[in-house]
mmCIF file of C-alpha atoms in Angstrom:
data_model
loop_
_atom_site.group_PDB
_atom_site.id
_atom_site.type_symbol
_atom_site.label_atom_id
_atom_site.label_comp_id
_atom_site.label_asym_id
_atom_site.label_seq_id
_atom_site.Cartn_x
_atom_site.Cartn_y
_atom_site.Cartn_z
ATOM 1 C CA MET A 1126 11.220 2.946 22.805
ATOM 2 C CA ALA A 1127 10.694 -0.818 23.130
ATOM 3 C CA GLU A 1128 13.990 -1.488 21.321
ATOM 4 C CA ASN A 1129 15.881 0.834 23.685
ATOM 5 C CA LEU A 1130 14.289 -0.848 26.691
ATOM 6 C CA GLU A 1131 15.302 -4.323 25.519
ATOM 7 C CA ARG A 1132 18.824 -3.106 24.758
ATOM 8 C CA ASP A 1133 19.150 -1.648 28.259
ATOM 9 C CA LYS A 1134 17.934 -4.921 29.789
ATOM 10 C CA ARG A 1135 20.435 -6.984 27.767
ATOM 11 C CA SER A 1136 23.221 -4.590 28.689
ATOM 12 C CA ARG A 1137 22.302 -4.779 32.374
ATOM 13 C CA THR A 1138 22.234 -8.585 32.288
ATOM 14 C CA ALA A 1139 25.697 -8.627 30.727
ATOM 15 C CA HIS A 1140 27.089 -6.301 33.399
ATOM 16 C CA LYS A 1141 25.515 -8.395 36.161
ATOM 17 C CA THR A 1142 27.020 -11.576 34.689
ATOM 18 C CA HIS A 1143 30.490 -10.030 34.890
ATOM 19 C CA THR A 1144 29.946 -8.758 38.420
ATOM 20 C CA ILE A 1145 29.524 -12.119 40.144
ATOM 21 C CA VAL A 1146 31.350 -12.016 43.469
ATOM 22 C CA ASP A 1147 32.785 -14.849 45.563
ATOM 23 C CA GLU A 1148 33.120 -13.442 49.074
ATOM 24 C CA ARG A 1149 35.205 -16.446 50.186
ATOM 25 C CA LYS A 1150 38.074 -15.185 48.020
ATOM 26 C CA LEU A 1151 38.087 -11.674 49.414
ATOM 27 C CA GLU A 1152 40.540 -12.334 52.219
ATOM 28 C CA HIS A 1153 43.045 -13.765 49.720
ATOM 29 C CA ARG A 1154 43.009 -10.727 47.464
ATOM 30 C CA GLN A 1155 45.826 -8.202 47.705
ATOM 31 C CA LYS A 1156 44.556 -5.519 45.324
ATOM 32 C CA TYR A 1157 41.706 -4.257 47.515
ATOM 33 C CA LYS A 1158 41.644 -0.770 46.037
ATOM 34 C CA HIS A 1159 41.457 -1.996 42.437
ATOM 35 C CA TYR A 1160 38.766 -4.570 43.228
ATOM 36 C CA LYS A 1161 36.687 -2.040 45.175
ATOM 37 C CA SER A 1162 36.963 0.522 42.377
ATOM 38 C CA THR A 1163 35.855 -2.048 39.790
ATOM 39 C CA LEU A 1164 32.810 -3.082 41.839
ATOM 40 C CA GLU A 1165 31.753 0.511 42.485
ATOM 41 C CA ARG A 1166 32.056 1.356 38.788
ATOM 42 C CA LYS A 1167 29.969 -1.682 37.809
ATOM 43 C CA ARG A 1168 27.356 -0.823 40.430
ATOM 44 C CA ASP A 1169 27.030 2.752 39.112
ATOM 45 C CA VAL A 1170 26.642 1.530 35.523
ATOM 46 C CA ILE A 1171 23.944 -0.957 36.577
ATOM 47 C CA ASN A 1172 22.141 1.721 38.643
ATOM 48 C CA ASP A 1173 22.046 4.025 35.611
ATOM 49 C CA LEU A 1174 20.590 1.207 33.505
ATOM 50 C CA ASP A 1175 18.034 0.504 36.277
ATOM 51 C CA LYS A 1176 16.821 4.110 36.100
ATOM 52 C CA SER A 1177 16.574 3.992 32.307
ATOM 53 C CA ILE A 1178 14.572 0.751 32.445
ATOM 54 C CA LEU A 1179 12.266 2.110 35.179
ATOM 55 C CA SER A 1180 11.301 5.053 33.017
ATOM 56 C CA GLY A 1181 10.219 2.740 30.192
ATOM 57 C CA ILE A 1182 8.213 0.000 31.917
ATOM 58 C CA LYS A 1183 4.524 -0.088 32.834
ATOM 59 C CA ASP A 1184 3.368 1.193 36.240
ATOM 60 C CA GLU A 1185 2.269 -2.280 37.374
ATOM 61 C CA GLU A 1186 5.787 -3.612 36.744
ATOM 62 C CA ILE A 1187 7.562 -0.933 38.790
ATOM 63 C CA GLU A 1188 7.471 -2.565 42.236
ATOM 64 C CA ALA A 1189 8.759 -5.939 41.005
ATOM 65 C CA GLU A 1190 11.502 -4.219 39.000
ATOM 66 C CA ILE A 1191 12.689 -2.198 42.020
ATOM 67 C CA GLU A 1192 12.740 -5.293 44.226
ATOM 68 C CA GLU A 1193 14.737 -7.274 41.674
ATOM 69 C CA THR A 1194 17.319 -4.562 41.057
ATOM 70 C CA SER A 1195 17.646 -3.773 44.772
ATOM 71 C CA GLU A 1196 18.591 -7.402 45.512
ATOM 72 C CA PHE A 1197 21.564 -7.240 43.160
ATOM 73 C CA THR A 1198 22.628 -3.775 44.312
ATOM 74 C CA ASP A 1199 22.473 -4.942 47.921
ATOM 75 C CA ALA A 1200 24.718 -7.910 47.043
ATOM 76 C CA ILE A 1201 27.343 -5.570 45.596
ATOM 77 C CA ASN A 1202 27.160 -3.223 48.579
ATOM 78 C CA LEU A 1203 27.471 -6.086 51.059
ATOM 79 C CA THR A 1204 30.489 -7.359 49.124
ATOM 80 C CA LEU A 1205 32.105 -3.930 49.286
ATOM 81 C CA ILE A 1206 31.591 -3.903 53.049
ATOM 82 C CA ALA A 1207 33.012 -7.430 53.321
ATOM 83 C CA LEU A 1208 35.998 -6.319 51.240
ATOM 84 C CA GLU A 1209 36.619 -3.384 53.555
ATOM 85 C CA GLU A 1210 36.343 -5.659 56.590
ATOM 86 C CA ALA A 1211 38.829 -8.103 55.052
ATOM 87 C CA LYS A 1212 41.239 -5.260 54.429
ATOM 88 C CA ILE A 1213 40.928 -4.031 58.008
ATOM 89 C CA SER A 1214 41.380 -7.570 59.308
ATOM 90 C CA LYS A 1215 44.623 -7.949 57.326
ATOM 91 C CA GLU A 1216 45.881 -4.605 58.624
ATOM 92 C CA ASN A 1217 45.081 -5.592 62.200
ATOM 93 C CA GLU A 1218 46.901 -8.907 61.788
ATOM 94 C CA GLY A 1219 49.999 -7.029 60.673
ATOM 95 C CA ARG A 1220 49.776 -4.649 63.624
ATOM 96 C CA ASN A 1221 49.300 -7.521 66.064
ATOM 97 C CA VAL A 1222 52.472 -9.157 64.766
ATOM 98 C CA GLU A 1223 54.304 -5.859 65.133
ATOM 99 C CA ASN A 1224 52.996 -5.341 68.667
ATOM 100 C CA ALA A 1225 53.970 -8.901 69.661
ATOM 101 C CA SER A 1226 57.588 -8.219 68.669
ATOM 102 C CA GLN A 1227 57.831 -5.185 70.996
ATOM 103 C CA PRO A 1228 59.185 -5.465 74.590
ATOM 104 C CA GLU A 1229 56.549 -6.156 77.242
ATOM 105 C CA SER A 1230 57.312 -2.817 78.904
ATOM 106 C CA SER A 1231 56.399 -0.945 75.762
ATOM 107 C CA PRO A 1232 52.846 0.476 75.771
ATOM 108 C CA PRO A 1233 50.540 -0.921 73.086
ATOM 109 C CA LEU A 1234 50.138 1.183 70.007
ATOM 110 C CA GLU A 1235 46.802 2.995 69.886
ATOM 111 C CA GLU A 1236 44.759 2.316 66.841
ATOM 112 C CA GLY A 1237 41.671 3.955 65.462
ATOM 113 C CA ASN A 1238 38.288 2.451 66.105
ATOM 114 C CA HIS A 1239 37.672 -0.108 63.358
ATOM 115 C CA ASN A 1240 34.058 -0.724 64.176
ATOM 116 C CA THR A 1241 32.862 -2.447 61.035
ATOM 117 C CA SER A 1242 29.348 -1.115 61.514
ATOM 118 C CA SER A 1243 30.641 2.359 60.634
ATOM 119 C CA VAL A 1244 32.464 1.324 57.450
ATOM 120 C CA SER A 1245 31.540 3.563 54.534
ATOM 121 C CA ILE A 1246 31.402 2.142 51.050
ATOM 122 C CA GLY A 1247 31.605 5.533 49.400
ATOM 123 C CA SER A 1248 28.086 5.911 48.100
ATOM 124 C CA LYS A 1249 24.460 5.687 49.117
ATOM 125 C CA VAL A 1250 23.115 2.181 49.646
ATOM 126 C CA ARG A 1251 19.795 1.453 48.022
ATOM 127 C CA ALA A 1252 17.776 -0.300 50.672
ATOM 128 C CA ARG A 1253 15.598 -3.299 50.007
ATOM 129 C CA LEU A 1254 12.308 -2.532 51.673
ATOM 130 C CA PRO A 1255 10.762 -5.054 54.046
ATOM 131 C CA LYS A 1256 7.594 -6.774 52.895
ATOM 132 C CA LEU A 1257 5.217 -4.044 54.034
ATOM 133 C CA GLN A 1258 1.813 -3.370 52.549
ATOM 134 C CA LEU A 1259 1.789 0.269 51.471
ATOM 135 C CA SER A 1260 -1.550 1.978 51.741
ATOM 136 C CA THR A 1261 -3.055 3.283 48.503
ATOM 137 C CA PHE A 1262 -4.788 6.548 47.694
ATOM 138 C CA ASN A 1263 -7.496 7.063 45.073
ATOM 139 C CA GLY A 1264 -8.263 10.753 45.567
ATOM 140 C CA ASN A 1265 -10.620 10.544 48.576
ATOM 141 C CA TYR A 1266 -9.872 13.702 50.572
ATOM 142 C CA THR A 1267 -10.690 12.074 53.910
ATOM 143 C CA GLU A 1268 -8.019 9.397 53.352
ATOM 144 C CA TRP A 1269 -5.194 11.696 52.273
ATOM 145 C CA GLN A 1270 -3.587 12.357 55.668
ATOM 146 C CA SER A 1271 -3.477 8.709 56.757
ATOM 147 C CA PHE A 1272 -2.095 7.704 53.342
ATOM 148 C CA TRP A 1273 0.588 10.382 53.384
ATOM 149 C CA ASP A 1274 1.638 9.667 56.987
ATOM 150 C CA ASN A 1275 2.097 5.992 56.066
ATOM 151 C CA PHE A 1276 3.987 6.828 52.871
ATOM 152 C CA VAL A 1277 6.332 9.233 54.682
ATOM 153 C CA SER A 1278 7.069 6.643 57.367
ATOM 154 C CA VAL A 1279 7.892 3.831 54.939
ATOM 155 C CA ILE A 1280 9.179 5.586 51.797
ATOM 156 C CA ASP A 1281 9.620 9.358 51.868
ATOM 157 C CA SER A 1282 11.731 9.500 55.051
ATOM 158 C CA ASN A 1283 13.927 6.568 53.972
ATOM 159 C CA GLU A 1284 17.260 8.230 53.241
ATOM 160 C CA ASP A 1285 18.614 5.088 51.573
ATOM 161 C CA LEU A 1286 16.107 5.364 48.718
ATOM 162 C CA SER A 1287 16.845 7.517 45.691
ATOM 163 C CA GLU A 1288 14.337 10.102 44.489
ATOM 164 C CA ILE A 1289 13.397 8.016 41.465
ATOM 165 C CA ASP A 1290 12.719 5.002 43.709
ATOM 166 C CA LYS A 1291 10.470 7.130 45.928
ATOM 167 C CA PHE A 1292 8.639 8.460 42.876
ATOM 168 C CA SER A 1293 8.193 4.923 41.548
ATOM 169 C CA TYR A 1294 6.627 3.769 44.819
ATOM 170 C CA LEU A 1295 4.430 6.875 44.903
ATOM 171 C CA ARG A 1296 3.061 6.228 41.421
ATOM 172 C CA ALA A 1297 2.447 2.584 42.261
ATOM 173 C CA SER A 1298 0.466 3.654 45.368
ATOM 174 C CA LEU A 1299 -1.931 5.969 43.537
ATOM 175 C CA SER A 1300 -5.100 5.233 41.580
ATOM 176 C CA GLY A 1301 -8.126 7.097 40.228
ATOM 177 C CA SER A 1302 -8.018 10.883 40.251
ATOM 178 C CA ALA A 1303 -4.845 10.916 42.365
ATOM 179 C CA ALA A 1304 -2.925 8.947 39.737
ATOM 180 C CA SER A 1305 -4.307 11.217 37.002
ATOM 181 C CA ALA A 1306 -3.172 14.317 38.925
ATOM 182 C CA ILE A 1307 0.536 13.477 38.516
ATOM 183 C CA LYS A 1308 0.277 11.696 35.176
ATOM 184 C CA GLY A 1309 2.035 14.572 33.427
ATOM 185 C CA PHE A 1310 5.224 14.121 35.445
ATOM 186 C CA PRO A 1311 7.792 11.875 33.693
ATOM 187 C CA LEU A 1312 9.337 9.242 35.959
ATOM 188 C CA THR A 1313 12.567 10.989 36.925
ATOM 189 C CA GLY A 1314 14.121 11.719 40.290
ATOM 190 C CA SER A 1315 13.919 15.483 39.771
ATOM 191 C CA ASN A 1316 10.122 15.302 39.339
ATOM 192 C CA TYR A 1317 9.430 13.564 42.673
ATOM 193 C CA SER A 1318 9.281 16.744 44.776
ATOM 194 C CA GLY A 1319 7.042 18.460 42.206
ATOM 195 C CA ALA A 1320 4.590 15.545 42.196
ATOM 196 C CA VAL A 1321 4.476 15.531 46.002
ATOM 197 C CA LYS A 1322 3.880 19.283 46.090
ATOM 198 C CA LEU A 1323 0.991 18.998 43.641
ATOM 199 C CA LEU A 1324 -0.651 16.185 45.636
ATOM 200 C CA LYS A 1325 -0.318 18.121 48.896
ATOM 201 C CA GLU A 1326 -1.827 21.242 47.340
ATOM 202 C CA LYS A 1327 -4.703 19.292 45.793
ATOM 203 C CA TYR A 1328 -5.593 16.867 48.588
ATOM 204 C CA GLY A 1329 -4.015 18.402 51.707
ATOM 205 C CA ASP A 1330 -6.262 21.481 51.796
ATOM 206 C CA SER A 1331 -7.809 21.369 55.288
ATOM 207 C CA GLN A 1332 -10.957 23.256 54.224
ATOM 208 C CA LYS A 1333 -11.663 20.762 51.448
ATOM 209 C CA ILE A 1334 -11.140 17.884 53.866
ATOM 210 C CA ILE A 1335 -13.471 19.476 56.445
ATOM 211 C CA SER A 1336 -16.141 20.059 53.799
ATOM 212 C CA THR A 1337 -15.878 16.440 52.668
ATOM 213 C CA HIS A 1338 -16.347 15.155 56.234
ATOM 214 C CA MET A 1339 -19.337 17.466 56.701
ATOM 215 C CA ASP A 1340 -20.959 16.232 53.494
ATOM 216 C CA LEU A 1341 -20.427 12.624 54.545
ATOM 217 C CA LEU A 1342 -21.985 13.317 57.958
ATOM 218 C CA ILE A 1343 -25.049 14.909 56.388
ATOM 219 C CA ASN A 1344 -25.455 12.031 53.943
ATOM 220 C CA LEU A 1345 -25.015 9.140 56.378
ATOM 221 C CA PRO A 1346 -27.761 6.588 55.632
ATOM 222 C CA ALA A 1347 -30.549 6.515 58.211
ATOM 223 C CA VAL A 1348 -31.059 3.412 60.353
ATOM 224 C CA LEU A 1349 -34.730 3.221 61.277
ATOM 225 C CA ASN A 1350 -34.898 -0.409 62.362
ATOM 226 C CA GLY A 1351 -34.116 -0.540 66.078
ATOM 227 C CA LYS A 1352 -33.399 -4.277 65.901
ATOM 228 C CA ASP A 1353 -30.635 -3.849 63.337
ATOM 229 C CA LEU A 1354 -27.858 -3.404 65.918
ATOM 230 C CA LYS A 1355 -25.083 -3.988 63.384
ATOM 231 C CA ALA A 1356 -26.272 -1.087 61.218
ATOM 232 C CA MET A 1357 -26.796 1.082 64.309
ATOM 233 C CA ARG A 1358 -23.241 0.396 65.492
ATOM 234 C CA GLN A 1359 -21.842 1.201 62.057
ATOM 235 C CA PHE A 1360 -23.825 4.442 62.052
ATOM 236 C CA SER A 1361 -22.395 5.440 65.442
ATOM 237 C CA ASP A 1362 -18.829 4.435 64.507
ATOM 238 C CA ASP A 1363 -19.007 6.472 61.298
ATOM 239 C CA ILE A 1364 -20.119 9.567 63.202
ATOM 240 C CA GLU A 1365 -17.289 9.205 65.719
ATOM 241 C CA ALA A 1366 -14.724 8.668 62.955
ATOM 242 C CA HIS A 1367 -15.782 11.870 61.199
ATOM 243 C CA MET A 1368 -15.895 13.736 64.506
ATOM 244 C CA ARG A 1369 -12.320 12.697 65.421
ATOM 245 C CA ALA A 1370 -11.077 13.640 61.962
ATOM 246 C CA LEU A 1371 -12.729 17.054 62.203
ATOM 247 C CA GLU A 1372 -11.244 17.663 65.660
ATOM 248 C CA SER A 1373 -7.762 16.831 64.322
ATOM 249 C CA LEU A 1374 -8.341 19.618 61.776
ATOM 250 C CA GLY A 1375 -9.327 22.097 64.490
ATOM 251 C CA CYS A 1376 -13.072 21.822 63.892
ATOM 252 C CA LYS A 1377 -14.713 21.038 67.254
ATOM 253 C CA PRO A 1378 -18.226 19.597 67.779
ATOM 254 C CA GLU A 1379 -19.335 22.882 69.351
ATOM 255 C CA GLN A 1380 -18.917 24.528 65.954
ATOM 256 C CA TYR A 1381 -21.267 22.215 64.044
ATOM 257 C CA GLY A 1382 -23.187 20.318 66.724
ATOM 258 C CA GLU A 1383 -26.336 22.460 66.690
ATOM 259 C CA LEU A 1384 -26.649 21.942 62.938
ATOM 260 C CA PHE A 1385 -26.050 18.195 62.936
ATOM 261 C CA LEU A 1386 -27.906 17.204 66.100
ATOM 262 C CA PRO A 1387 -31.424 17.352 64.556
ATOM 263 C CA LEU A 1388 -30.125 15.479 61.491
ATOM 264 C CA LEU A 1389 -28.583 12.817 63.712
ATOM 265 C CA LEU A 1390 -31.790 12.268 65.691
ATOM 266 C CA ASN A 1391 -33.865 11.959 62.520
ATOM 267 C CA LYS A 1392 -31.596 9.156 61.258
ATOM 268 C CA ILE A 1393 -32.129 6.787 64.212
ATOM 269 C CA PRO A 1394 -35.203 4.732 65.260
ATOM 270 C CA LYS A 1395 -37.941 6.607 67.123
ATOM 271 C CA GLU A 1396 -37.727 4.422 70.269
ATOM 272 C CA VAL A 1397 -33.960 5.026 70.518
ATOM 273 C CA ARG A 1398 -34.521 8.738 70.029
ATOM 274 C CA LEU A 1399 -37.071 8.788 72.887
ATOM 275 C CA ASP A 1400 -34.684 6.947 75.210
ATOM 276 C CA ILE A 1401 -31.922 9.476 74.496
ATOM 277 C CA CYS A 1402 -34.244 12.452 75.046
ATOM 278 C CA SER A 1403 -35.397 11.047 78.397
ATOM 279 C CA LYS A 1404 -31.837 10.504 79.680
ATOM 280 C CA VAL A 1405 -29.973 13.606 78.477
ATOM 281 C CA SER A 1406 -30.967 16.701 80.402
ATOM 282 C CA GLU A 1407 -31.710 19.992 78.720
ATOM 283 C CA LYS A 1408 -28.706 21.537 80.456
ATOM 284 C CA SER A 1409 -26.242 18.996 78.974
ATOM 285 C CA TRP A 1410 -27.986 18.703 75.623
ATOM 286 C CA ASN A 1411 -25.245 18.838 72.987
ATOM 287 C CA PHE A 1412 -23.790 16.762 70.183
ATOM 288 C CA LYS A 1413 -21.230 14.899 72.317
ATOM 289 C CA SER A 1414 -23.683 14.080 75.092
ATOM 290 C CA VAL A 1415 -26.291 12.760 72.685
ATOM 291 C CA LEU A 1416 -23.700 10.641 70.852
ATOM 292 C CA LYS A 1417 -22.451 9.240 74.167
ATOM 293 C CA GLN A 1418 -25.971 8.303 75.189
ATOM 294 C CA LEU A 1419 -26.528 6.672 71.800
ATOM 295 C CA ASN A 1420 -23.421 4.530 72.352
ATOM 296 C CA ASP A 1421 -24.548 3.622 75.879
ATOM 297 C CA GLU A 1422 -27.949 2.587 74.544
ATOM 298 C CA LEU A 1423 -26.341 0.468 71.838
ATOM 299 C CA ALA A 1424 -23.989 -1.170 74.355
ATOM 300 C CA ASN A 1425 -26.975 -2.122 76.557
ATOM 301 C CA ARG A 1426 -28.852 -3.607 73.595
ATOM 302 C CA GLU A 1427 -25.764 -5.512 72.409
ATOM 303 C CA ARG A 1428 -25.340 -7.056 75.867
ATOM 304 C CA CYS A 1429 -28.937 -8.227 75.800
ATOM 305 C CA GLU A 1430 -28.341 -9.888 72.428
ATOM 306 C CA MET A 1431 -25.403 -11.997 73.712
#
């Protein structure tokens, strides 16, 4: 395995060495079709070697390997575009000469739109990703949706990335039980969709996510020191975060408020609890109202501490 990997790397280096391009010479070349065909063939060979090397390296080396190979692939693709532009420019020069030789009364010849931004180079371009920090996922159910939304935005929806590139970034973004879940999938493009499906089935189950949020609410650490405003604020923020997450899953406070309200009150200092009870009427006594009054009380205390 190690010998094959080293052989692939040496072969790739040799192909890259013989694919050095001087864009300044493009406009002087006459054999555009031959030159383009040669570059495309070299690029495909190098891409195949990239995939072979990716499947044999360690997970922690994947991101650096993709970035390095993407730089060279981008250089080839940009050269192909420049070659096409040079060809179009030469054609336009010839047409301009022809048009100039026509009588003034003759209407100008209509040409197709040669907008260089729409030039196709005949194959998918592998994009070099901007320096973005991808979020990671370690198997915590409550973090799955935010992780997946971020991954879809940056990687999964990027049509310029191949399936094996997407799978490589996915593996590099996972740790803990999440990484173990897809460990049995070899690093190939065809396995990307299967790995995604497994992760969605395992961590995207709304009932499991709801149960996890409920457990975390029940087990929030009590804050019984009324002077510890930092801990009190963290306590309140944690409750609101779980409440918003539950609402996004269709679980409203009315469905669990009566159960959690006594637990909430027993986790805060007695003097704060008395203040809340004196200010929230029996008629409006519910989870949201009590939490709002807790936040108002904290805001008042924080102002006094300034």
